Amino acid sequence: MFRIIYNITHSYLNKTINRILQQENIIVMVLPGNRKISNRADNDKFSLKHEEIGRPLYFDAQATTPLDPRVLDAMLPYLVSYHGNPHSRTHTYGWESEAAVEKAREQVAHLIGADPKEIIFTSGATESNNISVKGVARFYAPRKKHIVTTQIEHKCVLDSCRALEGEGFKVTYLPVGPNGIINLQELEEALTPETSLVSVMTVNNEIGVKQPIAEIGAICKKKKVFFHTDAAQALGKIALDVNAMNIDLMSISGHKIYGPKGIGALFIRRRPRVRVEPIQSGGGQERGMRSGTVPTPLVVGLGAACEIAEREMKYDHAWVEKLSQRFLDKIYSKLTHVIRNGDLEQSYPGCLNLSFAYVEGESLLMALKDVALSSGSACTSASLEPSYVLRAIGTDEDLAHSSIRFGLGRFTTMDEVDYTAEKTIKHVERLREMSPLWEMVQEGVDIKTIKWSQH
């Protein structure tokens, strides 16, 4: 039993305690005076109060996107009624599933201007990246053992490159400028007769920067080097054409375009033919490049998501651009010392990576509990090291730790943008007022000129 006694007189105290202590398993808490359990200071200027209204607003579209209801409608029959294995060639159940898979293959191919035969289905962009980088490198290894990529690629590309370095391959990691974009001259100079592959992502998942993919493709074609791009963050958001851009391999993810998780695709050019060494052994499905039973419901969902994205791309882009501009206008109108990371022009508007100077990103994330956000730095993980992407573009460590990524999408509303902007402004102001550094800046002190002594 747990009993709390408060606001009692001294004469009553002894009598009451003697009586209740005769019972077993009693915990007594006595609070003197008029003090309450949750005592609140009169001045709650710096207190953090959360309004428990329901689930947080979703502002993390670069991590994943919600399933479009129209995609779910397309998937449901293949989750229930049409459950055949698409590789079963002897009965109707298999034929139905195979027809659905081939239709989805056409939908994916049409979105990027490819031939359906050039699309193979995978479990997602991570697997597609692994097949592309490791597969091409290993197949052409006897003659070519050099790969070129950038310092701001997705972790699965960088880790694949490091694995290849362990196998004796040479990898060149191209730096990027302060705007996050690579130097095309440096790329061209990095290519050698031994280079088999260049891998550069289309839109960066952290800062939203768009690389000059068409120009990179032209350089690779001229030098007779295969060009792979991770287009997980770009597909369905910006126009892509594998032929016009001279792309030889392209990684695609389902859950980044309002499709289901666990499904992706890889475009592999047939003419001129790109050869890859499979990283998975099995029954030889998907032209022998990705063995394993193709999950029909997920593939159907990916196809439907691609078809919707192609049809509504212009509308979606205009809507996200409008939301993005409104959000930035609100932030900039009330806050100073806010830096947008990445190029201001060559970037996808739905990915806003902002650094709020003199505010710790982790503190701001905790304050914005009613908005689902991601931090640009690694303070959401066990490591307190700032993001390698922000380090690559030359962001100061203190700014890298103060960055937050706001991800806007198809289903984000104007009211949600207004609410998030107002909450962000409120908590940045609150946290800055608690910071002695901010106080010094307000007084005109240049923080970078201070020589801090260690005690």
Tab-separated table of C-alpha atoms in Angstrom:
chain	number	residue	atom	x	y	z
A	1	MET	CA	0.000	0.000	0.000
A	2	PHE	CA	1.224	3.518	-0.848
A	3	ARG	CA	-0.120	6.483	1.177
A	4	ILE	CA	0.633	10.181	0.833
A	5	ILE	CA	-0.132	12.585	3.700
A	6	TYR	CA	0.144	16.319	3.183
A	7	ASN	CA	-1.034	19.554	4.850
A	8	ILE	CA	-1.529	17.989	8.305
A	9	THR	CA	-1.058	19.618	11.729
A	10	HIS	CA	1.799	18.673	14.050
A	11	SER	CA	-0.552	17.294	16.746
A	12	TYR	CA	-2.284	15.069	14.221
A	13	LEU	CA	1.014	13.882	12.758
A	14	ASN	CA	2.250	11.678	15.635
A	15	LYS	CA	-1.130	10.029	16.226
A	16	THR	CA	-1.649	9.236	12.532
A	17	ILE	CA	1.852	7.877	11.893
A	18	ASN	CA	1.729	5.605	14.984
A	19	ARG	CA	-1.587	4.183	13.798
A	20	ILE	CA	-0.623	3.474	10.202
A	21	LEU	CA	2.847	2.106	11.027
A	22	GLN	CA	1.191	-0.782	12.900
A	23	GLN	CA	0.158	-2.115	9.500
A	24	GLU	CA	2.641	-3.985	7.295
A	25	ASN	CA	4.065	-2.930	3.908
A	26	ILE	CA	3.282	0.747	4.295
A	27	ILE	CA	5.202	3.569	2.584
A	28	VAL	CA	4.617	6.959	4.168
A	29	MET	CA	5.524	10.233	2.460
A	30	VAL	CA	5.182	13.402	4.536
A	31	LEU	CA	5.446	16.733	2.717
A	32	PRO	CA	5.808	19.780	4.999
A	33	GLY	CA	3.945	23.043	4.535
A	34	ASN	CA	2.019	23.762	1.382
A	35	ARG	CA	4.463	21.965	-0.941
A	36	LYS	CA	3.014	19.818	-3.682
A	37	ILE	CA	4.568	16.729	-5.320
A	38	SER	CA	4.945	18.520	-8.652
A	39	ASN	CA	5.998	21.892	-7.287
A	40	ARG	CA	6.165	24.469	-10.101
A	41	ALA	CA	8.201	27.657	-9.901
A	42	ASP	CA	6.311	30.882	-10.219
A	43	ASN	CA	8.432	31.805	-13.175
A	44	ASP	CA	8.036	28.960	-15.709
A	45	LYS	CA	9.739	30.844	-18.494
A	46	PHE	CA	12.240	28.063	-19.117
A	47	SER	CA	10.022	25.109	-18.279
A	48	LEU	CA	9.170	22.565	-20.949
A	49	LYS	CA	5.492	21.664	-21.058
A	50	HIS	CA	4.087	19.201	-23.569
A	51	GLU	CA	0.504	19.211	-24.700
A	52	GLU	CA	-0.538	15.589	-25.040
A	53	ILE	CA	-2.913	15.961	-27.975
A	54	GLY	CA	-2.240	12.674	-29.761
A	55	ARG	CA	0.357	11.298	-32.126
A	56	PRO	CA	3.092	13.692	-33.318
A	57	LEU	CA	2.915	15.467	-36.662
A	58	TYR	CA	5.038	13.696	-39.284
A	59	PHE	CA	7.982	15.703	-40.630
A	60	ASP	CA	10.432	12.938	-41.520
A	61	ALA	CA	9.656	12.185	-45.174
A	62	GLN	CA	13.314	11.402	-45.954
A	63	ALA	CA	13.229	8.463	-43.521
A	64	THR	CA	10.032	6.990	-44.937
A	65	THR	CA	6.677	8.061	-46.335
A	66	PRO	CA	3.191	6.862	-45.392
A	67	LEU	CA	1.529	4.330	-47.667
A	68	ASP	CA	-0.766	6.066	-50.147
A	69	PRO	CA	-4.310	4.619	-49.704
A	70	ARG	CA	-4.512	4.101	-53.472
A	71	VAL	CA	-1.392	1.932	-53.283
A	72	LEU	CA	-2.978	-0.157	-50.515
A	73	ASP	CA	-6.095	-0.623	-52.682
A	74	ALA	CA	-3.934	-2.014	-55.490
A	75	MET	CA	-2.102	-4.366	-53.107
A	76	LEU	CA	-5.031	-5.860	-51.178
A	77	PRO	CA	-6.237	-8.407	-53.780
A	78	TYR	CA	-2.714	-9.868	-53.958
A	79	LEU	CA	-2.534	-10.145	-50.181
A	80	VAL	CA	-5.791	-12.102	-50.019
A	81	SER	CA	-7.170	-13.641	-53.212
A	82	TYR	CA	-4.359	-13.710	-55.781
A	83	HIS	CA	-1.745	-15.385	-53.603
A	84	GLY	CA	0.079	-17.470	-56.210
A	85	ASN	CA	3.847	-17.628	-56.642
A	86	PRO	CA	4.689	-15.527	-59.726
A	87	HIS	CA	7.288	-18.140	-60.715
A	88	SER	CA	4.727	-20.974	-60.825
A	89	ARG	CA	4.179	-21.549	-64.559
A	90	THR	CA	1.748	-24.484	-64.443
A	91	HIS	CA	-1.496	-22.979	-63.087
A	92	THR	CA	-3.706	-19.896	-62.982
A	93	TYR	CA	-2.548	-18.691	-59.577
A	94	GLY	CA	1.009	-18.342	-60.833
A	95	TRP	CA	-0.057	-16.730	-64.122
A	96	GLU	CA	-2.162	-14.112	-62.303
A	97	SER	CA	0.707	-13.134	-60.029
A	98	GLU	CA	3.202	-13.118	-62.906
A	99	ALA	CA	0.966	-10.780	-64.925
A	100	ALA	CA	0.733	-8.404	-61.946
A	101	VAL	CA	4.519	-8.427	-61.487
A	102	GLU	CA	5.130	-7.680	-65.168
A	103	LYS	CA	2.610	-4.826	-65.094
A	104	ALA	CA	4.445	-3.338	-62.090
A	105	ARG	CA	7.740	-3.733	-63.953
A	106	GLU	CA	6.298	-1.626	-66.782
A	107	GLN	CA	5.041	1.031	-64.333
A	108	VAL	CA	8.476	1.386	-62.709
A	109	ALA	CA	10.253	1.452	-66.089
A	110	HIS	CA	7.904	4.093	-67.502
A	111	LEU	CA	8.660	6.484	-64.630
A	112	ILE	CA	12.384	6.559	-65.489
A	113	GLY	CA	12.205	6.074	-69.265
A	114	ALA	CA	13.607	2.529	-69.212
A	115	ASP	CA	12.715	-0.776	-70.885
A	116	PRO	CA	10.741	-3.073	-68.524
A	117	LYS	CA	13.331	-5.810	-69.125
A	118	GLU	CA	15.927	-3.532	-67.506
A	119	ILE	CA	14.102	-3.496	-64.143
A	120	ILE	CA	14.867	-6.117	-61.509
A	121	PHE	CA	13.043	-6.180	-58.167
A	122	THR	CA	14.989	-6.163	-54.895
A	123	SER	CA	14.208	-5.726	-51.205
A	124	GLY	CA	15.007	-2.004	-51.318
A	125	ALA	CA	17.573	0.625	-52.256
A	126	THR	CA	20.192	-0.790	-49.854
A	127	GLU	CA	20.213	-4.110	-51.692
A	128	SER	CA	20.137	-2.342	-55.064
A	129	ASN	CA	23.167	-0.268	-54.045
A	130	ASN	CA	25.026	-3.363	-52.872
A	131	ILE	CA	24.326	-5.228	-56.126
A	132	SER	CA	25.396	-2.200	-58.174
A	133	VAL	CA	28.619	-1.325	-56.378
A	134	LYS	CA	29.864	-4.781	-55.415
A	135	GLY	CA	28.361	-6.548	-58.421
A	136	VAL	CA	29.928	-4.325	-61.097
A	137	ALA	CA	33.260	-4.052	-59.269
A	138	ARG	CA	33.663	-7.800	-58.823
A	139	PHE	CA	32.539	-8.722	-62.335
A	140	TYR	CA	35.057	-6.406	-64.019
A	141	ALA	CA	37.726	-6.948	-61.334
A	142	PRO	CA	40.340	-8.783	-63.411
A	143	ARG	CA	40.813	-5.709	-65.639
A	144	LYS	CA	39.439	-2.791	-63.615
A	145	LYS	CA	39.822	-2.322	-59.860
A	146	HIS	CA	39.001	1.345	-59.297
A	147	ILE	CA	35.716	2.948	-58.167
A	148	VAL	CA	34.807	6.622	-57.767
A	149	THR	CA	32.145	7.862	-55.351
A	150	THR	CA	31.540	10.905	-53.114
A	151	GLN	CA	31.998	11.592	-49.425
A	152	ILE	CA	28.274	12.216	-48.876
A	153	GLU	CA	26.810	8.985	-50.290
A	154	HIS	CA	24.368	6.860	-48.323
A	155	LYS	CA	26.043	4.657	-45.743
A	156	CYS	CA	25.316	1.446	-47.683
A	157	VAL	CA	27.322	2.757	-50.679
A	158	LEU	CA	30.217	3.918	-48.493
A	159	ASP	CA	30.269	0.620	-46.580
A	160	SER	CA	30.171	-1.359	-49.849
A	161	CYS	CA	33.163	0.654	-51.051
A	162	ARG	CA	35.033	-0.020	-47.807
A	163	ALA	CA	34.310	-3.743	-48.188
A	164	LEU	CA	35.769	-3.611	-51.710
A	165	GLU	CA	38.850	-1.792	-50.400
A	166	GLY	CA	39.369	-4.815	-48.159
A	167	GLU	CA	39.317	-6.968	-51.303
A	168	GLY	CA	42.082	-4.924	-52.919
A	169	PHE	CA	40.060	-2.348	-54.860
A	170	LYS	CA	41.055	1.311	-54.958
A	171	VAL	CA	38.253	3.766	-54.144
A	172	THR	CA	38.328	7.539	-54.705
A	173	TYR	CA	35.990	9.496	-52.406
A	174	LEU	CA	35.344	12.836	-54.114
A	175	PRO	CA	34.931	15.859	-51.820
A	176	VAL	CA	32.001	18.239	-52.201
A	177	GLY	CA	31.888	22.022	-51.965
A	178	PRO	CA	30.226	24.002	-49.150
A	179	ASN	CA	26.985	23.727	-51.149
A	180	GLY	CA	27.213	19.913	-51.184
A	181	ILE	CA	27.774	19.573	-54.944
A	182	ILE	CA	30.755	17.794	-56.483
A	183	ASN	CA	33.250	19.461	-58.832
A	184	LEU	CA	32.860	17.942	-62.310
A	185	GLN	CA	36.472	18.670	-63.205
A	186	GLU	CA	37.661	16.751	-60.137
A	187	LEU	CA	35.412	13.853	-61.173
A	188	GLU	CA	36.870	13.760	-64.687
A	189	GLU	CA	40.420	13.918	-63.348
A	190	ALA	CA	39.706	11.063	-60.935
A	191	LEU	CA	38.731	8.652	-63.741
A	192	THR	CA	41.471	6.281	-64.937
A	193	PRO	CA	41.593	3.397	-67.462
A	194	GLU	CA	41.097	1.100	-64.450
A	195	THR	CA	37.857	2.789	-63.291
A	196	SER	CA	34.866	0.461	-63.640
A	197	LEU	CA	32.151	2.455	-61.831
A	198	VAL	CA	31.155	5.942	-60.695
A	199	SER	CA	28.455	6.048	-57.974
A	200	VAL	CA	26.843	9.411	-57.135
A	201	MET	CA	23.434	9.797	-55.462
A	202	THR	CA	20.845	11.977	-57.195
A	203	VAL	CA	19.364	13.736	-54.144
A	204	ASN	CA	21.096	13.590	-50.789
A	205	ASN	CA	18.974	12.133	-47.995
A	206	GLU	CA	20.301	14.527	-45.349
A	207	ILE	CA	20.623	17.948	-46.974
A	208	GLY	CA	18.462	17.457	-50.095
A	209	VAL	CA	21.165	18.578	-52.559
A	210	LYS	CA	20.695	17.582	-56.222
A	211	GLN	CA	23.863	16.522	-58.036
A	212	PRO	CA	24.338	17.363	-61.771
A	213	ILE	CA	23.413	13.831	-62.825
A	214	ALA	CA	23.123	14.483	-66.583
A	215	GLU	CA	26.588	16.091	-66.680
A	216	ILE	CA	28.096	13.240	-64.645
A	217	GLY	CA	26.453	10.728	-66.996
A	218	ALA	CA	27.933	12.488	-70.040
A	219	ILE	CA	31.445	12.384	-68.535
A	220	CYS	CA	31.105	8.680	-67.690
A	221	LYS	CA	29.844	7.863	-71.181
A	222	LYS	CA	32.759	9.740	-72.762
A	223	LYS	CA	35.251	7.864	-70.562
A	224	LYS	CA	33.458	4.504	-71.048
A	225	VAL	CA	32.831	4.085	-67.315
A	226	PHE	CA	29.568	2.725	-65.882
A	227	PHE	CA	27.487	5.257	-63.932
A	228	HIS	CA	25.343	4.244	-60.951
A	229	THR	CA	23.062	6.605	-59.041
A	230	ASP	CA	21.122	6.064	-55.835
A	231	ALA	CA	17.803	7.715	-56.736
A	232	ALA	CA	15.839	6.647	-53.641
A	233	GLN	CA	15.249	10.269	-52.560
A	234	ALA	CA	14.693	11.581	-56.089
A	235	LEU	CA	12.364	9.084	-57.766
A	236	GLY	CA	8.870	10.458	-58.188
A	237	LYS	CA	9.934	13.868	-56.877
A	238	ILE	CA	12.017	15.162	-59.787
A	239	ALA	CA	11.975	14.107	-63.451
A	240	LEU	CA	14.461	11.317	-64.262
A	241	ASP	CA	15.312	9.770	-67.628
A	242	VAL	CA	17.977	7.061	-67.641
A	243	ASN	CA	18.686	7.505	-71.346
A	244	ALA	CA	18.857	11.310	-71.441
A	245	MET	CA	21.048	11.287	-68.304
A	246	ASN	CA	23.246	8.351	-69.446
A	247	ILE	CA	22.579	6.368	-66.278
A	248	ASP	CA	23.657	2.710	-66.389
A	249	LEU	CA	22.378	1.586	-62.974
A	250	MET	CA	19.751	3.215	-60.740
A	251	SER	CA	18.636	2.206	-57.237
A	252	ILE	CA	14.958	2.637	-56.334
A	253	SER	CA	13.105	2.367	-53.004
A	254	GLY	CA	9.376	1.728	-52.542
A	255	HIS	CA	8.771	3.316	-49.149
A	256	LYS	CA	10.269	6.679	-50.189
A	257	ILE	CA	7.523	7.213	-52.800
A	258	TYR	CA	4.449	6.346	-50.672
A	259	GLY	CA	4.776	2.645	-51.458
A	260	PRO	CA	5.296	-0.344	-49.141
A	261	LYS	CA	8.470	-1.077	-47.185
A	262	GLY	CA	10.614	-4.069	-48.058
A	263	ILE	CA	10.530	-3.571	-51.827
A	264	GLY	CA	12.778	-1.722	-54.248
A	265	ALA	CA	14.121	-2.028	-57.759
A	266	LEU	CA	17.333	-1.759	-59.711
A	267	PHE	CA	17.592	-0.459	-63.246
A	268	ILE	CA	20.428	-2.237	-65.110
A	269	ARG	CA	21.091	-1.117	-68.678
A	270	ARG	CA	20.949	-3.775	-71.390
A	271	ARG	CA	22.480	-1.792	-74.279
A	272	PRO	CA	25.370	-1.288	-73.809
A	273	ARG	CA	25.100	-4.233	-71.463
A	274	VAL	CA	26.101	-3.848	-67.833
A	275	ARG	CA	27.195	-7.070	-66.166
A	276	VAL	CA	27.048	-7.664	-62.414
A	277	GLU	CA	28.105	-10.534	-60.215
A	278	PRO	CA	25.053	-11.551	-58.112
A	279	ILE	CA	25.541	-11.208	-54.373
A	280	GLN	CA	22.745	-13.696	-53.602
A	281	SER	CA	22.597	-17.297	-54.817
A	282	GLY	CA	19.384	-19.176	-55.492
A	283	GLY	CA	16.849	-20.039	-58.157
A	284	GLY	CA	18.036	-17.459	-60.675
A	285	GLN	CA	14.978	-15.211	-60.606
A	286	GLU	CA	15.171	-11.639	-61.950
A	287	ARG	CA	17.513	-12.500	-64.838
A	288	GLY	CA	19.815	-14.311	-62.424
A	289	MET	CA	20.802	-11.083	-60.711
A	290	ARG	CA	18.568	-11.342	-57.664
A	291	SER	CA	17.440	-14.830	-56.698
A	292	GLY	CA	14.423	-15.305	-54.468
A	293	THR	CA	10.634	-15.351	-54.846
A	294	VAL	CA	9.353	-11.954	-55.937
A	295	PRO	CA	6.782	-10.704	-53.343
A	296	THR	CA	3.806	-9.980	-55.596
A	297	PRO	CA	1.808	-7.677	-53.232
A	298	LEU	CA	4.851	-5.483	-52.542
A	299	VAL	CA	5.810	-5.320	-56.219
A	300	VAL	CA	2.244	-4.357	-57.139
A	301	GLY	CA	2.425	-1.622	-54.487
A	302	LEU	CA	5.707	-0.304	-55.888
A	303	GLY	CA	4.249	-0.248	-59.400
A	304	ALA	CA	1.125	1.608	-58.266
A	305	ALA	CA	3.235	4.115	-56.301
A	306	CYS	CA	5.383	4.793	-59.384
A	307	GLU	CA	2.316	5.299	-61.587
A	308	ILE	CA	0.770	7.755	-59.099
A	309	ALA	CA	4.094	9.574	-58.695
A	310	GLU	CA	4.472	9.984	-62.455
A	311	ARG	CA	0.924	11.294	-62.815
A	312	GLU	CA	1.097	13.707	-59.864
A	313	MET	CA	4.770	14.701	-59.850
A	314	LYS	CA	4.250	18.310	-60.941
A	315	TYR	CA	1.424	18.834	-58.456
A	316	ASP	CA	3.378	17.221	-55.592
A	317	HIS	CA	6.491	19.266	-56.339
A	318	ALA	CA	4.541	22.532	-56.485
A	319	TRP	CA	2.778	21.725	-53.203
A	320	VAL	CA	5.992	20.779	-51.378
A	321	GLU	CA	7.721	23.886	-52.747
A	322	LYS	CA	4.876	26.068	-51.439
A	323	LEU	CA	5.013	24.442	-47.986
A	324	SER	CA	8.795	24.715	-47.890
A	325	GLN	CA	8.794	28.415	-48.721
A	326	ARG	CA	6.097	29.127	-46.146
A	327	PHE	CA	8.045	27.289	-43.463
A	328	LEU	CA	11.307	29.102	-44.260
A	329	ASP	CA	9.575	32.496	-44.413
A	330	LYS	CA	8.102	31.965	-40.942
A	331	ILE	CA	11.415	30.803	-39.464
A	332	TYR	CA	13.498	33.596	-41.022
A	333	SER	CA	10.963	36.270	-40.042
A	334	LYS	CA	11.386	35.520	-36.322
A	335	LEU	CA	14.829	33.941	-35.907
A	336	THR	CA	18.350	35.064	-36.762
A	337	HIS	CA	21.480	32.897	-37.008
A	338	VAL	CA	19.637	30.150	-38.905
A	339	ILE	CA	21.617	28.464	-41.681
A	340	ARG	CA	20.174	26.221	-44.370
A	341	ASN	CA	22.679	23.463	-45.131
A	342	GLY	CA	23.302	22.614	-48.780
A	343	ASP	CA	22.761	24.514	-52.009
A	344	LEU	CA	19.852	26.953	-51.917
A	345	GLU	CA	18.904	26.440	-55.593
A	346	GLN	CA	20.003	22.919	-56.541
A	347	SER	CA	18.100	21.070	-53.852
A	348	TYR	CA	14.804	19.279	-53.328
A	349	PRO	CA	12.448	21.635	-51.408
A	350	GLY	CA	10.937	18.843	-49.322
A	351	CYS	CA	14.214	18.313	-47.451
A	352	LEU	CA	15.114	21.281	-45.242
A	353	ASN	CA	18.236	20.865	-43.134
A	354	LEU	CA	18.527	23.878	-40.827
A	355	SER	CA	21.199	24.714	-38.251
A	356	PHE	CA	20.032	26.868	-35.343
A	357	ALA	CA	23.180	28.471	-33.937
A	358	TYR	CA	23.668	28.380	-30.135
A	359	VAL	CA	21.060	25.626	-29.747
A	360	GLU	CA	21.908	21.965	-29.156
A	361	GLY	CA	20.034	19.853	-31.726
A	362	GLU	CA	19.304	17.144	-29.179
A	363	SER	CA	17.638	19.666	-26.839
A	364	LEU	CA	15.526	21.047	-29.668
A	365	LEU	CA	14.437	17.554	-30.737
A	366	MET	CA	13.356	16.793	-27.173
A	367	ALA	CA	11.443	20.057	-27.004
A	368	LEU	CA	9.640	19.311	-30.278
A	369	LYS	CA	8.254	15.981	-29.077
A	370	ASP	CA	4.918	16.622	-30.779
A	371	VAL	CA	6.619	16.722	-34.198
A	372	ALA	CA	8.383	13.673	-35.648
A	373	LEU	CA	11.753	15.027	-36.797
A	374	SER	CA	15.279	13.845	-37.462
A	375	SER	CA	18.517	15.488	-36.426
A	376	GLY	CA	21.142	16.328	-38.994
A	377	SER	CA	23.766	15.294	-36.475
A	378	ALA	CA	24.140	11.870	-34.970
A	379	CYS	CA	22.871	12.977	-31.570
A	380	THR	CA	19.836	10.733	-32.021
A	381	SER	CA	22.181	7.724	-32.001
A	382	ALA	CA	24.648	6.501	-29.400
A	383	SER	CA	27.353	8.633	-31.016
A	384	LEU	CA	27.639	12.347	-30.388
A	385	GLU	CA	29.767	12.838	-33.492
A	386	PRO	CA	28.235	15.281	-35.986
A	387	SER	CA	26.914	13.983	-39.314
A	388	TYR	CA	29.572	12.986	-41.858
A	389	VAL	CA	27.545	14.779	-44.548
A	390	LEU	CA	27.636	18.082	-42.654
A	391	ARG	CA	31.339	17.596	-41.938
A	392	ALA	CA	31.945	17.007	-45.658
A	393	ILE	CA	30.377	20.360	-46.606
A	394	GLY	CA	32.551	22.122	-44.030
A	395	THR	CA	29.914	22.889	-41.407
A	396	ASP	CA	31.379	23.973	-38.059
A	397	GLU	CA	31.021	21.291	-35.411
A	398	ASP	CA	28.807	23.453	-33.202
A	399	LEU	CA	26.463	24.165	-36.127
A	400	ALA	CA	26.474	20.507	-37.165
A	401	HIS	CA	25.277	19.612	-33.661
A	402	SER	CA	22.475	22.189	-33.918
A	403	SER	CA	20.975	20.956	-37.202
A	404	ILE	CA	17.472	19.564	-37.657
A	405	ARG	CA	16.027	17.980	-40.819
A	406	PHE	CA	12.433	18.887	-41.676
A	407	GLY	CA	10.934	16.482	-44.225
A	408	LEU	CA	7.812	17.626	-46.095
A	409	GLY	CA	5.707	15.355	-48.259
A	410	ARG	CA	2.556	14.754	-50.264
A	411	PHE	CA	0.282	14.580	-47.212
A	412	THR	CA	1.809	17.452	-45.211
A	413	THR	CA	-0.725	20.233	-44.638
A	414	MET	CA	-0.365	24.003	-44.361
A	415	ASP	CA	-1.629	23.936	-40.768
A	416	GLU	CA	1.042	21.386	-39.831
A	417	VAL	CA	3.741	23.601	-41.351
A	418	ASP	CA	2.467	26.654	-39.436
A	419	TYR	CA	2.288	24.725	-36.158
A	420	THR	CA	5.786	23.262	-36.558
A	421	ALA	CA	7.305	26.630	-37.503
A	422	GLU	CA	5.704	28.350	-34.490
A	423	LYS	CA	6.800	25.593	-32.106
A	424	THR	CA	10.334	25.661	-33.503
A	425	ILE	CA	10.560	29.441	-33.100
A	426	LYS	CA	9.232	29.259	-29.532
A	427	HIS	CA	11.681	26.561	-28.402
A	428	VAL	CA	14.716	27.993	-30.198
A	429	GLU	CA	14.065	31.332	-28.449
A	430	ARG	CA	13.615	29.544	-25.103
A	431	LEU	CA	16.813	27.507	-25.463
A	432	ARG	CA	18.818	30.502	-26.628
A	433	GLU	CA	17.731	32.548	-23.612
A	434	MET	CA	19.195	29.787	-21.443
A	435	SER	CA	22.526	29.866	-23.325
A	436	PRO	CA	25.381	32.045	-22.041
A	437	LEU	CA	26.890	31.965	-25.540
A	438	TRP	CA	23.751	33.545	-27.000
A	439	GLU	CA	23.927	36.258	-24.344
A	440	MET	CA	27.529	37.013	-25.354
A	441	VAL	CA	26.574	37.163	-29.037
A	442	GLN	CA	23.771	39.606	-28.224
A	443	GLU	CA	26.350	41.814	-26.516
A	444	GLY	CA	28.467	41.831	-29.672
A	445	VAL	CA	31.138	39.320	-28.607
A	446	ASP	CA	32.657	37.265	-31.440
A	447	ILE	CA	32.589	33.749	-29.997
A	448	LYS	CA	35.236	32.444	-32.418
A	449	THR	CA	37.835	34.921	-31.164
A	450	ILE	CA	37.572	33.701	-27.572
A	451	LYS	CA	40.425	31.493	-26.371
A	452	TRP	CA	38.865	29.090	-23.910
A	453	SER	CA	41.140	27.876	-21.114
A	454	GLN	CA	40.923	24.327	-19.830
A	455	HIS	CA	40.798	23.812	-16.066
